Tab-separated table of C-alpha atoms in Angstrom:
chain	number	residue	atom	x	y	z
A	18	ALA	CA	-1.744	12.281	10.609
A	19	VAL	CA	-4.598	12.259	8.109
A	20	GLN	CA	-7.202	9.803	9.047
A	21	MET	CA	-9.034	7.981	6.243
A	22	THR	CA	-12.502	6.705	7.271
A	23	GLN	CA	-13.814	4.220	4.798
A	24	SER	CA	-17.349	2.877	4.320
A	25	PRO	CA	-18.973	0.695	4.363
A	26	SER	CA	-16.717	-1.990	6.073
A	27	SER	CA	-18.476	-4.688	4.272
A	28	LEU	CA	-20.876	-4.809	1.320
A	29	SER	CA	-22.971	-7.712	-0.252
A	30	ALA	CA	-23.818	-7.320	-3.918
A	31	SER	CA	-24.769	-9.564	-6.732
A	32	VAL	CA	-23.214	-10.341	-10.027
A	33	GLY	CA	-23.968	-7.403	-12.302
A	34	ASP	CA	-24.722	-4.801	-9.835
A	35	ARG	CA	-22.966	-1.269	-9.346
A	36	VAL	CA	-21.409	-0.508	-6.045
A	37	THR	CA	-19.784	2.519	-4.584
A	38	ILE	CA	-17.257	2.761	-1.713
A	39	THR	CA	-16.532	6.028	-0.063
A	40	CYS	CA	-13.583	7.473	1.867
A	41	ARG	CA	-13.525	10.504	3.969
A	42	ALA	CA	-10.242	12.208	4.911
A	43	SER	CA	-9.966	14.115	8.277
A	44	GLU	CA	-8.485	17.129	6.204
A	45	GLY	CA	-8.300	18.257	2.597
A	46	ILE	CA	-5.879	15.946	0.580
A	47	ARG	CA	-6.215	17.634	-2.871
A	48	ASN	CA	-6.742	14.709	-5.383
A	49	ASP	CA	-3.919	12.617	-3.879
A	50	LEU	CA	-5.890	9.507	-3.310
A	51	GLY	CA	-5.454	5.868	-4.555
A	52	TRP	CA	-7.621	2.895	-4.457
A	53	TYR	CA	-6.396	-0.725	-4.218
A	54	GLN	CA	-8.030	-4.165	-4.629
A	55	GLN	CA	-6.741	-7.025	-2.575
A	56	LYS	CA	-7.684	-10.572	-2.998
A	57	PRO	CA	-6.894	-13.225	-0.158
A	58	GLY	CA	-3.299	-14.211	-0.051
A	59	ARG	CA	-2.370	-11.641	-2.765
A	60	ALA	CA	-0.614	-8.153	-2.564
A	61	PRO	CA	-2.781	-5.141	-2.991
A	62	LYS	CA	-3.231	-4.049	-6.663
A	63	LEU	CA	-3.559	-0.263	-7.608
A	64	LEU	CA	-6.673	0.369	-9.418
A	65	ILE	CA	-7.054	4.218	-9.332
A	66	TYR	CA	-4.511	7.114	-8.782
A	67	ASP	CA	-4.909	10.769	-8.342
A	68	THR	CA	-8.624	10.138	-7.404
A	69	PHE	CA	-9.940	9.390	-10.842
A	70	ASN	CA	-7.037	8.099	-13.036
A	71	LEU	CA	-7.304	4.415	-14.185
A	72	GLN	CA	-3.876	2.532	-13.536
A	73	SER	CA	-2.710	0.982	-16.758
A	74	GLY	CA	-4.400	-2.335	-17.555
A	75	VAL	CA	-7.390	-1.747	-15.104
A	76	PRO	CA	-10.713	-2.136	-16.793
A	77	SER	CA	-12.962	0.766	-17.048
A	78	LYS	CA	-15.705	-0.760	-14.903
A	79	PHE	CA	-13.578	0.971	-11.994
A	80	SER	CA	-14.015	4.647	-11.687
A	81	GLY	CA	-13.162	7.058	-8.963
A	82	SER	CA	-14.361	10.603	-8.084
A	83	GLY	CA	-14.014	13.314	-5.321
A	84	SER	CA	-11.927	15.797	-4.207
A	85	GLY	CA	-10.845	17.594	-0.946
A	86	THR	CA	-12.061	15.245	1.676
A	87	ASP	CA	-14.620	13.111	0.169
A	88	PHE	CA	-13.770	10.277	-2.448
A	89	SER	CA	-15.310	7.364	-3.938
A	90	LEU	CA	-14.722	4.363	-5.907
A	91	THR	CA	-17.505	2.884	-8.148
A	92	ILE	CA	-17.491	-0.663	-9.729
A	93	SER	CA	-20.008	-1.365	-12.367
A	94	GLY	CA	-21.080	-4.701	-13.648
A	95	LEU	CA	-19.703	-6.829	-10.885
A	96	GLN	CA	-18.190	-10.060	-11.912
A	97	PRO	CA	-17.096	-12.780	-9.753
A	98	GLU	CA	-13.344	-11.684	-9.891
A	99	ASP	CA	-14.267	-8.254	-8.348
A	100	PHE	CA	-15.314	-9.686	-5.048
A	101	ALA	CA	-12.391	-8.655	-2.977
A	102	THR	CA	-11.306	-6.144	-0.452
A	103	TYR	CA	-10.758	-2.549	-1.268
A	104	TYR	CA	-8.647	0.227	0.448
A	105	CYS	CA	-8.377	3.768	-0.209
A	106	LEU	CA	-4.679	5.439	0.469
A	107	GLN	CA	-4.084	9.053	0.906
A	108	TYR	CA	-0.484	10.299	-0.347
A	109	TYR	CA	-0.974	13.983	0.203
A	110	ASP	CA	0.855	13.922	3.455
A	111	TYR	CA	3.195	11.841	5.610
A	112	PRO	CA	2.475	9.419	6.993
A	113	LEU	CA	0.597	7.770	4.193
A	114	THR	CA	-2.634	6.423	5.480
A	115	PHE	CA	-5.117	3.828	4.326
A	116	GLY	CA	-8.726	3.527	4.891
A	117	GLY	CA	-9.969	0.535	7.165
A	118	GLY	CA	-11.081	-1.487	3.952
A	119	THR	CA	-14.272	-2.623	2.339
A	120	ARG	CA	-14.922	-6.222	1.973
A	121	LEU	CA	-17.025	-6.832	-1.129
A	122	GLU	CA	-18.835	-10.085	-0.875
A	123	ILE	CA	-21.334	-12.044	-3.214
A	124	LYS	CA	-24.823	-11.872	-2.051
B	28	GLN	CA	8.934	-4.028	-15.777
B	29	VAL	CA	10.049	-3.705	-12.260
B	30	GLN	CA	9.562	-6.528	-9.802
B	31	VAL	CA	10.349	-6.356	-6.019
B	32	GLN	CA	10.717	-9.365	-3.737
B	33	GLU	CA	10.740	-9.384	-0.102
B	34	SER	CA	12.965	-11.758	1.962
B	35	GLY	CA	13.315	-12.289	5.603
B	36	PRO	CA	13.779	-14.669	8.629
B	37	GLY	CA	10.167	-15.705	9.046
B	38	LEU	CA	10.300	-15.991	12.779
B	39	VAL	CA	11.799	-13.501	15.071
B	40	LYS	CA	11.969	-13.621	18.936
B	41	PRO	CA	10.489	-10.853	21.023
B	42	SER	CA	12.754	-7.870	21.753
B	43	GLN	CA	15.083	-8.939	18.897
B	44	THR	CA	15.470	-6.897	15.674
B	45	LEU	CA	13.845	-7.746	12.428
B	46	THR	CA	15.715	-7.286	9.095
B	47	LEU	CA	13.904	-7.583	5.865
B	48	THR	CA	15.247	-7.279	2.404
B	49	CYS	CA	13.660	-6.171	-0.728
B	50	SER	CA	15.284	-7.398	-3.935
B	51	VAL	CA	14.569	-5.234	-7.055
B	52	SER	CA	14.758	-6.345	-10.778
B	53	GLY	CA	14.003	-4.332	-13.862
B	54	ALA	CA	15.007	-1.082	-12.430
B	55	SER	CA	17.781	0.660	-10.505
B	56	ILE	CA	16.964	1.698	-6.940
B	57	SER	CA	19.552	4.517	-7.146
B	58	SER	CA	18.286	6.179	-10.329
B	59	GLY	CA	15.107	7.949	-11.278
B	60	SER	CA	12.588	9.560	-8.976
B	61	TYR	CA	11.162	6.647	-7.207
B	62	TYR	CA	10.097	6.085	-3.679
B	63	TRP	CA	10.570	2.541	-2.224
B	64	SER	CA	8.087	1.871	0.507
B	65	TRP	CA	7.576	-0.756	3.325
B	66	ILE	CA	3.778	-1.637	4.092
B	67	ARG	CA	2.550	-4.217	6.363
B	68	GLN	CA	-0.571	-6.030	7.349
B	69	PRO	CA	-1.454	-8.357	10.271
B	70	ALA	CA	-3.255	-11.307	9.405
B	71	GLY	CA	-7.221	-10.499	8.792
B	72	LYS	CA	-6.448	-6.719	9.301
B	73	GLY	CA	-5.718	-3.572	7.329
B	74	LEU	CA	-2.793	-2.152	5.795
B	75	GLU	CA	-0.203	0.058	7.612
B	76	TRP	CA	2.354	2.145	5.656
B	77	ILE	CA	5.741	1.762	7.471
B	78	GLY	CA	7.663	4.327	5.563
B	79	ARG	CA	9.639	4.999	2.501
B	80	ILE	CA	13.233	5.565	1.229
B	81	TYR	CA	13.919	7.784	-1.880
B	82	THR	CA	16.478	7.014	-4.612
B	83	SER	CA	18.654	9.667	-3.010
B	84	GLY	CA	18.486	7.641	0.214
B	85	SER	CA	16.342	10.027	2.267
B	86	THR	CA	13.664	8.431	4.318
B	87	ASN	CA	10.295	9.077	5.826
B	88	TYR	CA	8.934	7.017	8.646
B	89	ASN	CA	5.458	6.395	9.997
B	90	PRO	CA	5.678	8.121	13.501
B	91	SER	CA	3.831	4.995	14.991
B	92	LEU	CA	7.218	3.231	14.459
B	93	LYS	CA	9.658	5.938	14.042
B	94	SER	CA	11.834	5.277	17.022
B	95	ARG	CA	12.083	1.562	16.034
B	96	VAL	CA	12.340	1.544	12.352
B	97	SER	CA	15.309	2.436	9.814
B	98	PHE	CA	15.656	1.955	6.019
B	99	SER	CA	18.920	1.474	4.088
B	100	MET	CA	19.949	0.986	0.577
B	101	ASP	CA	22.529	-1.213	-1.180
B	102	ALA	CA	22.943	0.015	-4.618
B	103	SER	CA	25.568	-2.503	-5.539
B	104	LYS	CA	23.008	-5.325	-4.683
B	105	ASN	CA	19.886	-3.319	-5.958
B	106	GLN	CA	18.294	-3.974	-2.732
B	107	PHE	CA	16.859	-1.910	0.028
B	108	SER	CA	16.407	-3.038	3.907
B	109	LEU	CA	14.071	-2.511	6.671
B	110	GLN	CA	15.353	-2.908	10.330
B	111	LEU	CA	12.518	-2.813	13.169
B	112	THR	CA	14.032	-3.039	16.636
B	113	SER	CA	12.538	-4.450	19.847
B	114	VAL	CA	9.874	-6.380	18.155
B	115	THR	CA	6.883	-7.670	19.933
B	116	ALA	CA	3.951	-9.883	18.970
B	117	ALA	CA	2.115	-6.599	17.698
B	118	ASP	CA	4.756	-6.628	14.727
B	119	THR	CA	3.581	-9.983	13.509
B	120	ALA	CA	2.279	-9.317	9.926
B	121	MET	CA	2.794	-9.788	6.207
B	122	TYR	CA	5.446	-7.252	5.285
B	123	TYR	CA	5.292	-5.935	1.710
B	124	CYS	CA	7.813	-3.696	-0.292
B	125	ALA	CA	6.752	-1.661	-3.004
B	126	ARG	CA	7.846	1.035	-5.638
B	127	SER	CA	6.068	4.143	-6.681
B	128	SER	CA	5.928	5.302	-10.268
B	129	CYS	CA	5.752	8.487	-12.352
B	130	ASN	CA	3.068	9.511	-14.736
B	131	ASP	CA	3.563	12.248	-17.404
B	132	GLY	CA	6.866	13.141	-15.582
B	133	VAL	CA	5.200	13.510	-12.173
B	134	CYS	CA	6.485	11.212	-9.624
B	135	SER	CA	4.466	10.467	-6.308
B	136	VAL	CA	4.999	8.277	-3.350
B	137	LEU	CA	2.032	6.193	-4.180
B	138	PRO	CA	2.917	2.644	-4.007
B	139	VAL	CA	2.338	0.974	-7.445
B	140	ASP	CA	4.545	-2.159	-7.758
B	141	TRP	CA	4.164	-4.477	-4.911
B	142	GLY	CA	5.980	-7.564	-3.886
B	143	ARG	CA	4.197	-10.826	-2.930
B	144	GLY	CA	5.037	-10.032	0.912
B	145	THR	CA	6.996	-11.956	3.377
B	146	LEU	CA	5.262	-13.261	6.548
B	147	VAL	CA	6.970	-12.337	9.842
B	148	THR	CA	5.990	-13.844	12.979
B	149	VAL	CA	7.189	-12.739	16.441
B	150	SER	CA	7.104	-15.491	18.946
B	151	SER	CA	9.369	-17.188	21.497
């Protein structure tokens, strides 16, 4: 199975900051990578698909980049509602595998 | 807009079989090129993809659970189900069902539309 290593596992930032979360795949996954945001008690919400495509309704403050094995999610101009846990997911090969998650906290 | 909703027993005894159902509205589970997935999340932990069933009924399971899990579809009820046998405390988790989507005619297995989840506790 493709292993997804996500870093950092936690991150403290302030309102207005720009942060970047990374995921590294254990083998090449083309661009078959998505990013989710999960808030406490809620289901994950898809933000980015195919590495850099913004899901409908998601603000452009979220952006994705990368290819092959290294990927990143950048969030610009952090607002209070952005503090949540973020997960990457590869869907290049079965089984689909998630990164371990990044908990984004308010500094 | 498609909506999916999980339902299940809430509490299951060790060694028993867990059965969960995902009810779908706003779309037919037997048409289109959609993948219907199950994902679970133990409390305070990360997400684990359990597997998926395609509109045709074909399935793909996570090898970590493959010997214990099976999916089925009931087109007449517009539902699909998960069965997990020989459950243990390690199967205690929030279980989500989700549907994939197609963009510009290209369909992938990426889960897009998620239900709210149903909490399953395995305990005697």
